[in-house]
Amino acid sequence: MSGQKKDVYLVIGGSGFVGRHIVEQLIAREDVVSVFDIVQRHHDVPFYSGDITDQSQVEDALRRSGTTCIIHTASPTAGAKDPSIYHKVNVEGTKAVIAAAVAAGVPKLVYTSSAGVVFDGNDVINLDERAPYPEKPFDAYNESKALGEALILEASGKGGLLTVALRPAGIFGPGDRQMMVGLYQAYQRGQTHFQVGDNNNLFDYTYVGNLARAHLIAADKLVPSEHDAADWQSDTVTLTDKEQALLNTMLPSVSATTGYRRVPTCEARPLGPYVTPPPNAEKLEAAFNAPPGVRNITHPVMRSRFDQFSDNALAVAPSSPLQVAGQAFFITNGEPVYFWDFMRLIWLQLDPPGSTRADRKTLVIPRMFGMVLGFLAECWAALIGKEAGFTRYRVGYSCATRYHNIEKARRVLGYEPETGLEEGVKKMVEWFKAENNLS
Amino acid sequence: MGKITQMLGLLLTHPTEFRTLVHFYLYHEAKRDITSQQEHPTSGWDRASMRRCWELLDMTSRSFAAVIKELEGDLARTICMYYLVLRGLDTIEDDMTIPDGVKQPLLRSFHEKTVTPGWKFTENGPNEKDRQLLIEYDIVVEEINRLSPEYKKVILDICQKMQVGMADYAHKAIMTGTVYLDTVTEYDLYCHYVAGLVGEGLTRIWSASGKEAAWLCDQLELANSMGLLLQKTNIIRDFREDVEDRRFFWPREIWAKYGFKEMKDMYEKGDVEHATWVQSGMILDALRHATDSLDYLRLLKNQSVFVFCAIPVCMAMATLSLCFMNPEMFQRNIKIRKAEAAKLIMRSTNPREVALIFREYAREIHHKAKPQDPNFLRISVMCCKIEQWFEQHYPSFVVLSQTGPTFDPLDKRTAVMNLEKSRTQELEIKRAAANPLRNANAPRPAEMVPWELAMYVGGAFLLVGALSAAVIYVVLAVYG
């Protein structure tokens, strides 16, 4: 933010997958950053070792580092043996971080939440941030993330603290310790030509670098909002000019994977093989070569009444969805793909050159049949006392649709995914191969 | 007789297609008959010259003639003339027997020729399929000059822009001896000249007719996308025919990287796999325009305009799906089946249905995609953009049933709708409590009446009282 004093950052969970990428991006833009974590993996920034469920330890780190902006990414990985750890870290820990921030007078707190906070086991289709937390959460992990996020959002605007929560879905990239492991196992077992379900289900993925960038943007844009809560709820909402402008521009479709090309028009086009240049040649070319950005349009964006920014939705929003403070944002790559396609892309990258593995015909197992197989496999595993690899949970997971609408993040935060799926997967697989000495 | 045996054959081999075609012939009738007496003022059928133009339209266009004739009011005649002008221009551009020295000035002045009474052109090569149109072009000129000035202006402006582009590309081919388009940018620009501009012109005509919003004509990118989707689909499907006639539209950027030196290598060298990757690259590029086209269709209000625009793009999506991963496309001209076309014509009636059609073909394409294809993931992402578009504009949790829309209880978005509904009620109650006078809001009519009524009654009493007083005063003054 120009003209403003630069923030001093403390990344809680800065040794983790997402946290480390945030630290690296902060270092890259020459910000002052420290890390708070239970283990130290890197030695390039000041490190505070501690337990986030202990408010005094967090507070101490905040005071010693002179932090003005906390980025709280700490969370146990999903699939822990003892689910009580989730509540302890994600709820109690978050409570302690908020209390420490208020006590130390820290003005900003960015929280890494999860898209799972709205997940209840059913399909998630193009869902936006209006969705309430489910009455029956899917599991202990997602429940604890939802409780933690609620605490964070509730804390905004109180005790001099502003907060924002980011909800990524399907994080991948170099440093990943979850997605690649399972996929590599399936690859080694030669299971890559199996497909459960019809593969018409879209799934969201988020490249870790994009997510880290979203944290930085959210921190930069975390300022007191133009509408306070009371003002927003009083009678009819009048949007400021700035807010109107946020809404009434056409967002180009996300193009990180597909690449951006402007469609030529009579007002914006390359000159081509002209014999005599047109009179407005320079203007034509400049308009064509302008960066994608938002398109100003001469009529209001046409929204259906189910749209999150339709007039009727804005009128009943409990707080301004056009502000950053106190808001949650889905952050993904914005280009959901059919579930199995992403897996195939990764497996193809794992193939050594010249491999013909991908040529094998795909064996499609219908969902119902998969469920039966999963049940049998679970029984067998229970019988011989091992963990089942093929479970009903996994069948359900690979047949579910789960993707989110990131329009709010794009409009309000100005977030744009920069690294596309292909490039991101390439970076992840390269890292994975190097890490595990594969060729 | 041939038609009957054909249909009988179809009944035995493809019974569902037979059924579709029977439905089509029975139930799908033209929305408008331009020859009937009451349509003459707008269709011009009562004039011999315009009748000839309608015939010329039938001769030069198989696919567009039907949808053009169903447009409302004077739009049908206007678009018919627009089509004939551009077809005439195209027939000059296409003709390789005309030397560059003759072709250049001819192309560059075509918009002037189009309004010069008596102008016609007889020097097309004997094999040019639409040469008859230019032989009788004086009739087209006559009818163009009869169009209302705002339409005529658009048609001539687009004609001029297109002719310059065509002449530039034709001249470049002659001067440099290169027959290929190098980059996708050049390919896009060429398609803009020959098809994107058509979309711009059509859109301006819609706006000028008052049947569509005045701001529609400013949606240049969307209008171009419509044209580009159609043009690129034809360029993909007509691969073999075009290459044999030495018309090369596929940009080198897409095929040269697989080791092909010439476009004909793709069917002569036997490298089917790489040719298929080129094909999917071309289809991926065409799919870029799919969601823009849906955006465009959603902005339309007039049913006849909608159908005119929707049917060709649905056919294009069907054709793209047919071509995808289909090696036969390199060998011969493939076409979607008649029954499929009939079905699309019957279904293309509203934007939601069209988006569904797009999604069906997107899924068909996706299911044929192969992971080894370098375009694999980008194809997947592109198809998903169509899926996303559908969910954004016509969310699937809204179930259209006999009794009206209901919400799918398992969908998370239903929870959003319920939440908003209860908030609306809460807010109404809160406002009513906070401000009893203004609460008026929702139940306004019922509660406002007594107030207004009281005022009216009071006013009436006052008036009657004042009048009586005046009468008494006058009576007293006169007789008193």
Short mmCIF file of C-alpha atoms in Angstrom, two decimals, chain B residues 14 17 49 58 87 115 117 153 192 211 214 257 262 273 283 344 352 390 406 466 469:
data_model
loop_
_atom_site.label_atom_id
_atom_site.label_comp_id
_atom_site.label_asym_id
_atom_site.label_seq_id
_atom_site.Cartn_x
_atom_site.Cartn_y
_atom_site.Cartn_z
CA HIS B 14 -31.88 -45.61 -36.10
CA GLU B 17 -33.68 -40.62 -35.12
CA SER B 49 -36.69 -7.89 -57.71
CA ASP B 58 -32.02 -20.01 -51.24
CA ARG B 87 -21.86 -13.51 -50.12
CA VAL B 115 -25.08 0.98 -54.22
CA PRO B 117 -27.47 1.12 -59.87
CA LYS B 153 -25.51 2.38 -43.32
CA HIS B 192 -12.73 -11.29 -37.33
CA LYS B 211 -36.27 -5.12 -31.10
CA ALA B 214 -29.84 0.03 -27.81
CA LYS B 257 5.13 -27.95 -33.63
CA GLU B 262 2.51 -28.78 -44.94
CA GLU B 273 -1.85 -39.34 -33.44
CA ILE B 283 -11.15 -27.31 -31.24
CA LEU B 344 -31.25 -28.90 -32.06
CA ARG B 352 -31.20 -22.07 -20.52
CA PHE B 390 -24.57 -22.91 -16.70
CA THR B 406 -38.71 -25.72 -6.16
CA ALA B 466 -66.87 26.21 2.01
CA ALA B 469 -70.85 29.15 3.20
#
